[in-house]
Coordinates of C-alpha atoms and ligand atoms in Angstrom, one line a residue:
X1 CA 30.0 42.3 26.4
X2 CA 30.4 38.7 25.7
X3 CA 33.7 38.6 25.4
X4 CA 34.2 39.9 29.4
X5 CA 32.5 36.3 30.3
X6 CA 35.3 34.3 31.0
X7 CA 37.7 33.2 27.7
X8 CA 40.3 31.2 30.1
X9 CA 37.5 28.8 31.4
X10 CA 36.2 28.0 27.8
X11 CA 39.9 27.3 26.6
X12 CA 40.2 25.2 29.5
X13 CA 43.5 27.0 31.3
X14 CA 45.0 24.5 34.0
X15 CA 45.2 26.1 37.5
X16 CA 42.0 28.2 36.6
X17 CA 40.2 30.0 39.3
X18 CA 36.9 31.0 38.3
X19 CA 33.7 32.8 40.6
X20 CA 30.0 32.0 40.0
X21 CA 27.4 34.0 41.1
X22 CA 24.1 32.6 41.2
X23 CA 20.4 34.6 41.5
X24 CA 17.5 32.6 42.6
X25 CA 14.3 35.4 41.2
X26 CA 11.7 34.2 43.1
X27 CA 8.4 35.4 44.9
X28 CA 5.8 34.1 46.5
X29 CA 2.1 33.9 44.4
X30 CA 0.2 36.7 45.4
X31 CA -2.6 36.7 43.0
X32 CA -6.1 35.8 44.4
X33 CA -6.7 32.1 42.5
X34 CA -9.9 33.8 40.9
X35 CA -9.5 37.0 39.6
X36 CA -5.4 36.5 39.2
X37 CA -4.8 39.8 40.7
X38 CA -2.9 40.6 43.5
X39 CA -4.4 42.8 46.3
X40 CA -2.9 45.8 47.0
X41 CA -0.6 45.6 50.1
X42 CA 0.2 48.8 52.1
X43 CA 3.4 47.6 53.3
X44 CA 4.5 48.0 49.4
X45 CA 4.0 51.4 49.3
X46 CA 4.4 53.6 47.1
X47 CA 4.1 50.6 45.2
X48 CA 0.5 48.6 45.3
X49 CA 2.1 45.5 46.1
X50 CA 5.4 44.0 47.1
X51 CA 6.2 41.9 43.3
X52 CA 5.8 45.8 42.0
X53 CA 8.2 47.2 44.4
X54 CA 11.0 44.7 44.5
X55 CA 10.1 44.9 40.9
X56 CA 11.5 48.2 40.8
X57 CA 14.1 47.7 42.9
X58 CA 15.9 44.9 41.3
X59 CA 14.8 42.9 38.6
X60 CA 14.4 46.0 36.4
X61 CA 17.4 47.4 37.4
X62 CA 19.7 44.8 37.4
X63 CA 18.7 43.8 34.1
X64 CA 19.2 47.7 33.0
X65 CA 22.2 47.1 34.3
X66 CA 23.1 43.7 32.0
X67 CA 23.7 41.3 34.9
X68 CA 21.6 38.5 34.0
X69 CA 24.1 38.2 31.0
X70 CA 26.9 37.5 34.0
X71 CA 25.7 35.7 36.4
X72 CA 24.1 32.1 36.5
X73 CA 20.1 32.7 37.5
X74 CA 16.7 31.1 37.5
X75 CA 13.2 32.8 37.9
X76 CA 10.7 31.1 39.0
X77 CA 7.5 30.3 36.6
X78 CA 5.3 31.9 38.4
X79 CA 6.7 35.0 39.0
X80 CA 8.1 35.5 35.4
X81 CA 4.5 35.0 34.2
X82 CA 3.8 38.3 36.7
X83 CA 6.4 40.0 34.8
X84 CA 5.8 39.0 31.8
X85 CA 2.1 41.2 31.9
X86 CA 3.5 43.8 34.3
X87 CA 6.7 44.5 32.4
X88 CA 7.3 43.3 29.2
X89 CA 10.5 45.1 28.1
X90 CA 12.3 44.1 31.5
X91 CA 11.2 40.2 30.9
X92 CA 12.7 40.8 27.2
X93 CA 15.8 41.5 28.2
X94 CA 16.5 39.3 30.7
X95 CA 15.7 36.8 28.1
X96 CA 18.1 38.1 25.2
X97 CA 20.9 38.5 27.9
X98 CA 21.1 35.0 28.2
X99 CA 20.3 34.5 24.9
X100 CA 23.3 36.2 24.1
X101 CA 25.3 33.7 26.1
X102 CA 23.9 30.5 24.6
X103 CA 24.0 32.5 21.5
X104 CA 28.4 32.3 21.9
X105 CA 29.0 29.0 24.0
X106 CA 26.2 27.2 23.0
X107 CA 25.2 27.0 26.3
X108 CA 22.7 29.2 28.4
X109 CA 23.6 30.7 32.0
X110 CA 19.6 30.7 32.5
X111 CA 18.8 27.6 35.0
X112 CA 15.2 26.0 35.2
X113 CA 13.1 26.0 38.3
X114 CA 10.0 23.5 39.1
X115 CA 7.1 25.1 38.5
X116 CA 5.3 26.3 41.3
X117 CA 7.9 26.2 44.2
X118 CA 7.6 22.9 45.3
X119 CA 9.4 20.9 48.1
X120 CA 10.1 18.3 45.9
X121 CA 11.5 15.8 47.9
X122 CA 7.7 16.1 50.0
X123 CA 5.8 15.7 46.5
X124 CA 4.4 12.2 45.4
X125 CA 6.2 11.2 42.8
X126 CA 3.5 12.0 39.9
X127 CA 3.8 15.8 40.9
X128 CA 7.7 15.5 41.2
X129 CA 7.4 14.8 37.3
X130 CA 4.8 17.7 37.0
X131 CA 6.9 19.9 38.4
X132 CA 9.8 19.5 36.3
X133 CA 8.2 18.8 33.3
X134 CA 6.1 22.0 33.8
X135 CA 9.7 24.2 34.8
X136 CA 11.6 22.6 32.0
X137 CA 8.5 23.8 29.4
X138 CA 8.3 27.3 30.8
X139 CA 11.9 27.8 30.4
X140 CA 12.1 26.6 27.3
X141 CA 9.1 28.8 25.9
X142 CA 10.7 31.7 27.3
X143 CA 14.4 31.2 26.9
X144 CA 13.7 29.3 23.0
X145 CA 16.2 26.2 23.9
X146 CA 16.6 23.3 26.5
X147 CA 17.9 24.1 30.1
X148 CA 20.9 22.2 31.2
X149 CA 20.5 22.9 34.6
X150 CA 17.6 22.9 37.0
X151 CA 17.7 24.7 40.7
X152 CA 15.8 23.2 43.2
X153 CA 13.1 25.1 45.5
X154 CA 15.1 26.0 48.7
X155 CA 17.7 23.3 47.2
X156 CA 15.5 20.3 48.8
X157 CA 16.5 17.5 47.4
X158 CA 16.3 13.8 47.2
X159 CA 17.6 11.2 44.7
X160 CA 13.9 10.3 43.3
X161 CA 14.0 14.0 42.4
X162 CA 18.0 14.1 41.0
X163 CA 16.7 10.7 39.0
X164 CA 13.5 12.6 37.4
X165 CA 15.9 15.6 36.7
X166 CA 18.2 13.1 34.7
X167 CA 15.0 11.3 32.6
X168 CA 14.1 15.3 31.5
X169 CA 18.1 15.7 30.6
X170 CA 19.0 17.7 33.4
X171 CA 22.5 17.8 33.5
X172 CA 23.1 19.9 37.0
X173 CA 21.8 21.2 39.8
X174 CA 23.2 23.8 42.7
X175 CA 23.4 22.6 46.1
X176 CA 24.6 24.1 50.0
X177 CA 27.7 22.6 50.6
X178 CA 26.2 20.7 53.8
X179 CA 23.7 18.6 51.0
X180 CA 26.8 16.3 50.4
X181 CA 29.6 14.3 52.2
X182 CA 32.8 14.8 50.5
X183 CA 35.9 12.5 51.7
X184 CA 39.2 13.6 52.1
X185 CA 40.9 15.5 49.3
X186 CA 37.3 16.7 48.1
X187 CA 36.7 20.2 48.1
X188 CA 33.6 22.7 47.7
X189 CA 34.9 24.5 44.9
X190 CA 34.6 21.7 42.5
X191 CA 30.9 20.3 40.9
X192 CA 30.8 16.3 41.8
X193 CA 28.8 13.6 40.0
X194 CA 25.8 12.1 42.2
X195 CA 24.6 8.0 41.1
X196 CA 21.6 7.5 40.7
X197 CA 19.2 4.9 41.0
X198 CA 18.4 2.7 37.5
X199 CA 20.7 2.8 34.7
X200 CA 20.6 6.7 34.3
X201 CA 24.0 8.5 34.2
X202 CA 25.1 10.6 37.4
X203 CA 23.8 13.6 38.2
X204 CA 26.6 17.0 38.7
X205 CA 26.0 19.1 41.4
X206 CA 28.1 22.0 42.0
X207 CA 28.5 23.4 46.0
X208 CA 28.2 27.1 46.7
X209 CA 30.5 29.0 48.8
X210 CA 28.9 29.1 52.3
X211 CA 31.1 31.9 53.7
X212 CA 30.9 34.0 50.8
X213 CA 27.2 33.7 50.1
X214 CA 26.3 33.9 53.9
X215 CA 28.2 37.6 53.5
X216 CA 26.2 38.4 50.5
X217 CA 22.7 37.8 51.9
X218 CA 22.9 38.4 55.4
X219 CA 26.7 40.8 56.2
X220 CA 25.5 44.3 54.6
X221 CA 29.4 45.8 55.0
X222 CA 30.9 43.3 52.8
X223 CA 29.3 43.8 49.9
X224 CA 29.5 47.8 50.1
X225 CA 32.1 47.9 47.9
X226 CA 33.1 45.7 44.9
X227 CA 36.6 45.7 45.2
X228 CA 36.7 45.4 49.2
X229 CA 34.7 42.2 48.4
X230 CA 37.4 41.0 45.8
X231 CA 40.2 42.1 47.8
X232 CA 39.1 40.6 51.5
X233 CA 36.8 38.3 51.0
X234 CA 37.1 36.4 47.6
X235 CA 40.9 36.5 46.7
X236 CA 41.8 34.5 50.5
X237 CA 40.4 31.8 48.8
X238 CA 42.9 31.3 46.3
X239 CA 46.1 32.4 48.2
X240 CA 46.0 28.6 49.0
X241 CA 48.0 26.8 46.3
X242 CA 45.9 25.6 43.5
X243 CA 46.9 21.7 42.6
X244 CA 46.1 20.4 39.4
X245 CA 42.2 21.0 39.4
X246 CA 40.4 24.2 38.2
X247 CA 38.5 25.9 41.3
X248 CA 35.1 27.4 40.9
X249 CA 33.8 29.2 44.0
X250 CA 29.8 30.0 43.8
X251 CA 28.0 32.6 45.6
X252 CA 24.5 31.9 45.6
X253 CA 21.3 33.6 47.0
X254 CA 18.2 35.0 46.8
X255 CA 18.5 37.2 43.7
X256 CA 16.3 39.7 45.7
X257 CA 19.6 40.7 47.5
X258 CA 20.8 42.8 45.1
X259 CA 18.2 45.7 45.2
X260 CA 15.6 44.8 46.9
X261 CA 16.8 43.1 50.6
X262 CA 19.8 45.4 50.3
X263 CA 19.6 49.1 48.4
X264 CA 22.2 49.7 45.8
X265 CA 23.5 46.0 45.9
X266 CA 22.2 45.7 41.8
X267 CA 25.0 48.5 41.4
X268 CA 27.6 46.2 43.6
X269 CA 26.8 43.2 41.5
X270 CA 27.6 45.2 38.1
X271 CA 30.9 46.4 39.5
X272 CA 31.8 43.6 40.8
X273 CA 31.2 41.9 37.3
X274 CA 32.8 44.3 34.9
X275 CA 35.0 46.3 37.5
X276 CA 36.7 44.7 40.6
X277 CA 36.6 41.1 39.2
X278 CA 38.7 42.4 36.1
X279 CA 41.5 43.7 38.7
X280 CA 41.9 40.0 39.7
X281 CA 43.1 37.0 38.0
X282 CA 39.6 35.5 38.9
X283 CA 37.7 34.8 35.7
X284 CA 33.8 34.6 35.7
X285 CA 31.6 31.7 34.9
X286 CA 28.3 30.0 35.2
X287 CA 28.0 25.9 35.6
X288 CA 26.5 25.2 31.8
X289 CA 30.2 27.0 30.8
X290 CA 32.0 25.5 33.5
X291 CA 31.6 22.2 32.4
X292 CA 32.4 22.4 29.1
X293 CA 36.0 22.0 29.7
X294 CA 36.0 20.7 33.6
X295 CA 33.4 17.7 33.4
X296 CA 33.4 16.4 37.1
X297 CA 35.2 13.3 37.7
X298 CA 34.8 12.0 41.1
X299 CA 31.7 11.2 43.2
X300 CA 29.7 12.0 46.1
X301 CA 27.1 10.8 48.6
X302 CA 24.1 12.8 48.5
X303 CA 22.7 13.9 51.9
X304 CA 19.2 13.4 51.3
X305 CA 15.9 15.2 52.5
X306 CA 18.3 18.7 53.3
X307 CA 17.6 22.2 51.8
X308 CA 19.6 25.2 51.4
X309 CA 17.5 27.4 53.9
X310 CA 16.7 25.6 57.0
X311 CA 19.2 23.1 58.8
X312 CA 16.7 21.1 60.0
X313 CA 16.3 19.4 56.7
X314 CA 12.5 19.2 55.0
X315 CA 11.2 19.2 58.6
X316 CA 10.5 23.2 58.1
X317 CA 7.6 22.6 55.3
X318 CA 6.0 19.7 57.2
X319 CA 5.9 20.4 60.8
X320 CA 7.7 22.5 63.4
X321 CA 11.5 22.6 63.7
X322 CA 13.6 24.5 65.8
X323 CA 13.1 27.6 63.0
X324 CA 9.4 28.0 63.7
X325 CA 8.7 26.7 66.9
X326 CA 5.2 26.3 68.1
X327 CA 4.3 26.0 64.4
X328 CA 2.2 23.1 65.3
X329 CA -0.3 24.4 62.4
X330 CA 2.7 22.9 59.6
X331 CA 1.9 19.3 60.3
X332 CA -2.1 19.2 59.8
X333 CA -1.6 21.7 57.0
X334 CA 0.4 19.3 55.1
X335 CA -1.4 16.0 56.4
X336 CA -4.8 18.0 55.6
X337 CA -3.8 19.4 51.8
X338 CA -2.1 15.8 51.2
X339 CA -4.9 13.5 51.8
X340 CA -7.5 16.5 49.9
X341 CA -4.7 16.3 47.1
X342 CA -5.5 12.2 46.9
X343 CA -9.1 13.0 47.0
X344 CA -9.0 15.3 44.1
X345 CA -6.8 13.1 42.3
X346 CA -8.9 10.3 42.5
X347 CA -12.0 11.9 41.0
X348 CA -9.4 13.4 38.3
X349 CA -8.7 9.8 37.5
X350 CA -12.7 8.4 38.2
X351 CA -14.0 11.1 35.8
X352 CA -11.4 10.7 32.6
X353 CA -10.9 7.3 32.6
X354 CA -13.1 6.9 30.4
X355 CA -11.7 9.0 27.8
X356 CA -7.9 8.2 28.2
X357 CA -5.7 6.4 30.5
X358 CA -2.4 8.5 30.0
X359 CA -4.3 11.1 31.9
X360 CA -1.2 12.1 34.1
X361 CA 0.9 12.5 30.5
X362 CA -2.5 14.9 29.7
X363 CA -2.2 17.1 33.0
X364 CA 1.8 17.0 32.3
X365 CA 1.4 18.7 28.3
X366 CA -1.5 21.0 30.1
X367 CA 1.8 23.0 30.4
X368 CA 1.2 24.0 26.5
X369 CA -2.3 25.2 27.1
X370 CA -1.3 27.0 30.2
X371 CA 1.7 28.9 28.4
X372 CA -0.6 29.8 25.3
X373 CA 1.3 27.3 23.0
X374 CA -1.8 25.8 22.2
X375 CA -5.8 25.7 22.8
X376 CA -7.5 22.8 24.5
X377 CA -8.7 21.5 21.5
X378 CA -5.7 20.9 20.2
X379 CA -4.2 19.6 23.5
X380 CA -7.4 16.8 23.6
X381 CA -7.3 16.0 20.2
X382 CA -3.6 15.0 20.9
X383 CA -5.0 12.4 23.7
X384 CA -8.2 11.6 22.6
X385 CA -9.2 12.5 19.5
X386 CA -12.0 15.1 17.7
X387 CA -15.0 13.6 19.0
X388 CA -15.3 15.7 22.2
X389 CA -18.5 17.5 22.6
X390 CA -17.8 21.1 23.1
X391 CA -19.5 20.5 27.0
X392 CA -17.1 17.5 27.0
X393 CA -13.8 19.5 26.4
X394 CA -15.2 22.5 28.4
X395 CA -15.5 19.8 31.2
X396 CA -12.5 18.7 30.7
X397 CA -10.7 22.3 30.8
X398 CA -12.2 22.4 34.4
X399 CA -10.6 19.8 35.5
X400 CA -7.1 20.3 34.1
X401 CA -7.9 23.8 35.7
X402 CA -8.4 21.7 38.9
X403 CA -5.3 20.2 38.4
X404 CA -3.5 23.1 38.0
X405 CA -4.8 24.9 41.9
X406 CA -3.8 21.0 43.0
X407 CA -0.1 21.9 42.3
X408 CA -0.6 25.3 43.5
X409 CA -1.4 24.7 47.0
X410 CA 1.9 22.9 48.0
X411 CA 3.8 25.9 47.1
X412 CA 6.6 25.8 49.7
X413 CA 5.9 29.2 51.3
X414 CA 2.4 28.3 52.8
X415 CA 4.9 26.6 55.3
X416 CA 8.2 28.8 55.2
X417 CA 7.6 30.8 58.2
X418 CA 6.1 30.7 62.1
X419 CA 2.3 31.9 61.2
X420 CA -0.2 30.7 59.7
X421 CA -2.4 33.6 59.7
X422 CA -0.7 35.6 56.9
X423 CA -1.0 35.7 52.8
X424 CA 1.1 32.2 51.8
X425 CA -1.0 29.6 53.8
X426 CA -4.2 31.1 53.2
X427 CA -3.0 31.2 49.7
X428 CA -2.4 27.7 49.6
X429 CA -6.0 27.0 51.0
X430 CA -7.4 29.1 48.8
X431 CA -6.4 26.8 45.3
X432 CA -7.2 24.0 47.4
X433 CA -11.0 25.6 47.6
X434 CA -10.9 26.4 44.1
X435 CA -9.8 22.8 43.3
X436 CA -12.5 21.3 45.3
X437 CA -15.5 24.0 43.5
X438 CA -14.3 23.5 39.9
X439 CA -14.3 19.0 40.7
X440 CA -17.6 20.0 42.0
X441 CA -18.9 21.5 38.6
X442 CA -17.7 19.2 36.3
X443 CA -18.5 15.6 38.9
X444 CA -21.2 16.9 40.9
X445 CA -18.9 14.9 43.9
X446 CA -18.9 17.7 46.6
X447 CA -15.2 17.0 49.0
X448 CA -15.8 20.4 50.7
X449 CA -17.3 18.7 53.7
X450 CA -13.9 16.1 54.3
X451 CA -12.1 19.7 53.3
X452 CA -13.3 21.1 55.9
X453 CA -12.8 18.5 58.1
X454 CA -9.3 18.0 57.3
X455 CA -7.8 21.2 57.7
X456 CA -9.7 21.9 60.9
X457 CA -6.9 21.3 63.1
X458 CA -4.5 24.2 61.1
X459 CA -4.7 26.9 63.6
X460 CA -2.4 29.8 63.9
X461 CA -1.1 30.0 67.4
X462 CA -1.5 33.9 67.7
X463 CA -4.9 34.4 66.6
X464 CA -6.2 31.2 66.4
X465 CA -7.5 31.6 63.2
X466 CA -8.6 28.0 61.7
X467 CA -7.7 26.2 58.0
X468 CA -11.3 24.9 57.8
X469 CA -12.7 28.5 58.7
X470 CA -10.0 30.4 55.5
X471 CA -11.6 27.4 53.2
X472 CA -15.8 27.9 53.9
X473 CA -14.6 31.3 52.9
X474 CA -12.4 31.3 50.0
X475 CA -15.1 28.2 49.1
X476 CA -17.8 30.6 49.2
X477 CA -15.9 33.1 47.1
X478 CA -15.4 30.5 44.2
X479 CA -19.3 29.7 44.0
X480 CA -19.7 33.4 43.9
X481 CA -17.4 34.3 40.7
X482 CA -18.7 34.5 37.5
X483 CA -17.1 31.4 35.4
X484 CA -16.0 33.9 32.3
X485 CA -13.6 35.4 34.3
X486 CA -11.3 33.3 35.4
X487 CA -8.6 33.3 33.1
X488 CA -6.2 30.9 33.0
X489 CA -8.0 27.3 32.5
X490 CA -8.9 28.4 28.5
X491 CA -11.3 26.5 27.6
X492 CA -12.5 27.2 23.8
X493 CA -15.0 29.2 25.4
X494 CA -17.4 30.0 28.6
X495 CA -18.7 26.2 29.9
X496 CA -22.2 27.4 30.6
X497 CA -23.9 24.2 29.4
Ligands
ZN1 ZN1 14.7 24.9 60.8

C-alpha cells in the first residue's frame, strides 16, 4: 500500500504535479468538565451523542478503509482522547497508518494540532506556548515520533504563533490561500517560507486549493464520483503549462466531510486515492513528503490575524462580524473569561511561588501527567523536589487541574456560531466554574463573585439567557460533586485532608 504513495515526488521528478488532501478530525468537547461524560443528545440518534455518530460514520470507516495512510490529517487532542476510550482498535489504526508512512520516508503524514482548539492568535502568549507544547506532546505520545507539521485551529494565525511553532521545531503549517500576499509570478500551488521575528529560521506554509476544497465541503455533486472529480475539476489545473517548479494542489477541510457532513464521501476519498487518481498523471503526497525534495525557496508576507473559516479575520471568536450578526454576547464572553483567566492565573502564581518559580514550565510538562506518562509525584519531584507533603502535592494536583479547565474555556467553538444558548459557550463557562471551585479549595480565595460579575453581560439574544446565570449553576454543580470522581487531575490519591 505504501508503495501507491507517490514514488515520483520522493525522487524529485521535474515538472511534477502532485494533489494533497488534507483532513482536519475535529469536534467540539462535549463531556460535562465533572463527570467527563457526554450527555446523551437526541439529535444523535440512534447514536447517544453526535462524537458516537460521526464516529460511525467516518472516522471508523475511513480508517477501515486505509485513508489516513493517504491523505495528510490532524485530530485534535481532545477528541482523540474520546476515541481513544470509546474505540480503541479504530484509534490503533489510524495511528499505524501513518506509522506506516514515517515508517518508509522517514517522515509522518500525521500533523499536530494545539491542544484544546484555541484561537491562537487571541491567546496570551504563555497559553500560545501551552497550547503547542501540549499538541506537540499528545501527538508524539500517540503517533511515537516528532510532528513536522502543526495545523492551526480554523488556520488563525499570527507571527507570535508561526515564531513559537518554530522554537517547538515546527517546520510547516497549512494555510487559506487569502492568509498570504503573494507577488507576481507566485502561485498557490507551491508552500512559501514566512520570516520570522528573532533569529529563528522561516516558517513554510503551504496554500490550499480554494476552488477545489470549496467543492469538497460545501458542492455535494462534485465529489459524487471519483473520477468526474479527477477529470473536471482537478486535471484543469494542470492543462496550464508547468514551468520549471513542481505544483502541489491541496484540498483541505473538515475531515468530517467525508462520511459524516456528506454520506458515502469516505468511499469517494478511497477511490479517489487508489482509483481515479492512478488514471492521471497526478501523483499523491502530503507536505512532510513534499518537502523532502521541493524545499520552498521564495518568500511571503503573512496576512496576519486571518483564519480559514470566517473572512472577517479573528473578529468571529471575539465579537460579532457580519457571520453572526447581533452576536453582541461574543465580546463580554471573551472580555469576561479573559480578565477571570488573569484572575485565576494570578492566584496560580500567588499560591506556588513559594515552591518554584518555573511554574508555567510546571503547568506546560502537566501534559505528561495528563496523558498518563507519569504520576504527579514524579512530575513535582522534577520541579521541586521529594519534600512535598502528600496534602501539599494533592494541592498542587488541584491546581494544575485548575489550569487545565483555564485552557479549556477558550476553546474556539464557545464563540463559532450566532447563539449563545447552546452546548459550546456554556461549555466554556462551565471549566471556567470549575476552575474558580477547585482555586477555591486549595486557596480558600473565592473569584466566583467577580465571575459572576463579569460574565453578566453575556446574554443570548433569543432567549436571553445570561453567562453569570449558566456559572451560579454549573458553580453549584462543582461544590456538589464528590472530589474522587473527577478523573483527570490524578493526584496520588483522593485530597480529603
Ligand atoms: Zn465572519
Amino acid at each position: 500500500m505504501e508503495d501507491d504513495i507517490q514514488k515520483k515526488a520522493y525522487g524529485n521528478t521535474m515538472g511534477l504535479d502532485a494533489v494533497c488532501v488534507h483532513g482536519h478530525f475535529y469536534q467540539p468537547p462535549r463531556e460535562d468538565p465533572l463527570s467527563g461524560l457526554i450527555p446523551d443528545e437526541a439529535g444523535a440518534a440512534p447514536y447517544q451523542n453526535w462524537n458516537e455518530r460521526i464516529h460511525a460514520e467516518c472516522y471508523r470507516p475511513n480508517s477501515v478503509l486505509g485513508n489516513f495512510q493517504k491523505i495528510s490529517f490532524n485530530i485534535g487532542p481532545t477528541l482523540f482522547k474520546w476515541m481513544e476510550t470509546y474505540d480503541p482498535v479504530t484509534c490503533d489504526a489510524i495511528i499505524s497508518q501513518e506509522r506506516n508512512n514515517y515508517a518508509q520516508y522517514g517522515v509522518g503524514n500525521g500533523m499536530a494540532q494545539p491542544y484544546n482548539h484555541v484561537i491562537l492568535p487571541l491567546a496570551n502568549k504563555r497559553d500560545k506556548i501551552t497550547q503547542i507544547k501540549w499538541g506537540i506532546a499528545d501527538f508524539e505520545h500517540r503517533f511515537g515520533h516528532q510532528p513536522l507539521g502543526m495545523w492551526l485551529p480554523e488556520t488563525a494565525v499570527d507571527l507570535e504563533t508561526l515564531a513559537y511553532l518554530a522554537d517547538n521545531k515546527i517546520q510547516f503549517t497549512i494555510l487559506a490561500p487569502w492568509q498570504v500576499e503573494l507577488t507576481d509570478g507566485q502561485t498557490e500551488d507551491q508552500p512559501y517560507l514566512v520570516e520570522l521575528p528573532g533569529n529563528r529560521d522561516p516558517m513554510t506554509v503551504f496554500l490550499y486549493n480554494r476552488n477545489l476544497s470549496t467543492m469538497v465541503s460545501f458542492v455535494s455533486e462534485s465529489t459524487r464520483n471519483a473520477e468526474y472529480f479527477v477529470n473536471q475539476a482537478l486535471e484543469p489545473i494542470f492543462t496550464a503549462p508547468n514551468g520549471t517548479h513542481n505544483r502541489i494542489t491541496l484540498i483541505a477541510s473538515d475531515g468530517e466531510v467525508y462520511g459524516h457532513h456528506k454520506s458515502f464521501r469516505d468511499k469517494f476519498l478511497s477511490y479517489l486515492l487508489n482509483g481515479a487518481l492512478h488514471q492521471s498523471d497526478l501523483e499523491i503526497t502530503y507536505p512532510g513528503l513534499w518537502l523532502l525534495n521541493n524545499p520552498p525557496k521564495s518568500f511571503a508576507k503573512l496576512s496576519e490575524y486571518t483564519s480559514w473559516s470566517c473572512h472577517h479575520g479573528v473578529v468571529r471568536w471575539m465579537g460579532e462580524c457580519d457571520c453572526t450578526l447581533g452576536a453582541n454576547w461574543k465580546g463580554p464572553l471573551r472580555w469576561g473569561l479573559e480578565k477571570l483567566a488573569e484572575a485565576l492565573d494570578h492566584q496560580y502564581q500567588v499560591y506556588m511561588r513559594r515552591y518554584t518559580r518555573r511554574i508555567w514550565q510546571l503547568r506546560n510538562a502537566y501534559i505528561h501527567v495528563l496523558l498518563g506518562q507519569m504520576d504527579l509525584h514524579g512530575l513535582l519531584g522534577q520541579f521541586i523536589g521529594d519534600s512535598l507533603t502528600k496534602t501539599e502535592v494533592d494541592k498542587i494536583g488541584m491546581l494544575l487541574a485548575a489550569q487545565y479547565e483555564r485552557q479549556r474555556i477558550f476553546t474556539s467553538c464557545g464563540w463559532f456560531f450566532e447563539h449563545f444558548h447552546r452546548i459550546e459557550p456554556q461549555n466554556n463557562i462551565a471549566y471556567a466554574a470549575q476552575a474558580v471551585w477547585l482555586t477555591r479549595q486549595v486557596t480558600g480565595v473565592d473569584l466566583k463573585p467577580q465571575a459572576l460579575a463579569l460574565l453578566r453581560k453575556v446574554k443570548d439574544q433569543r432567549t436571553g439567557l445570561r453567562g453569570d446565570t449558566v456559572f451560579a449553576e454549573r458553580y453549584l454543580r462543582s461544590k456538589d460533586f464528590s472530589e474522587e470522581d473527577i478523573s483527570y487531575f490524578n493526584p496520588s490519591s483522593s485530597f480529603s485532608t
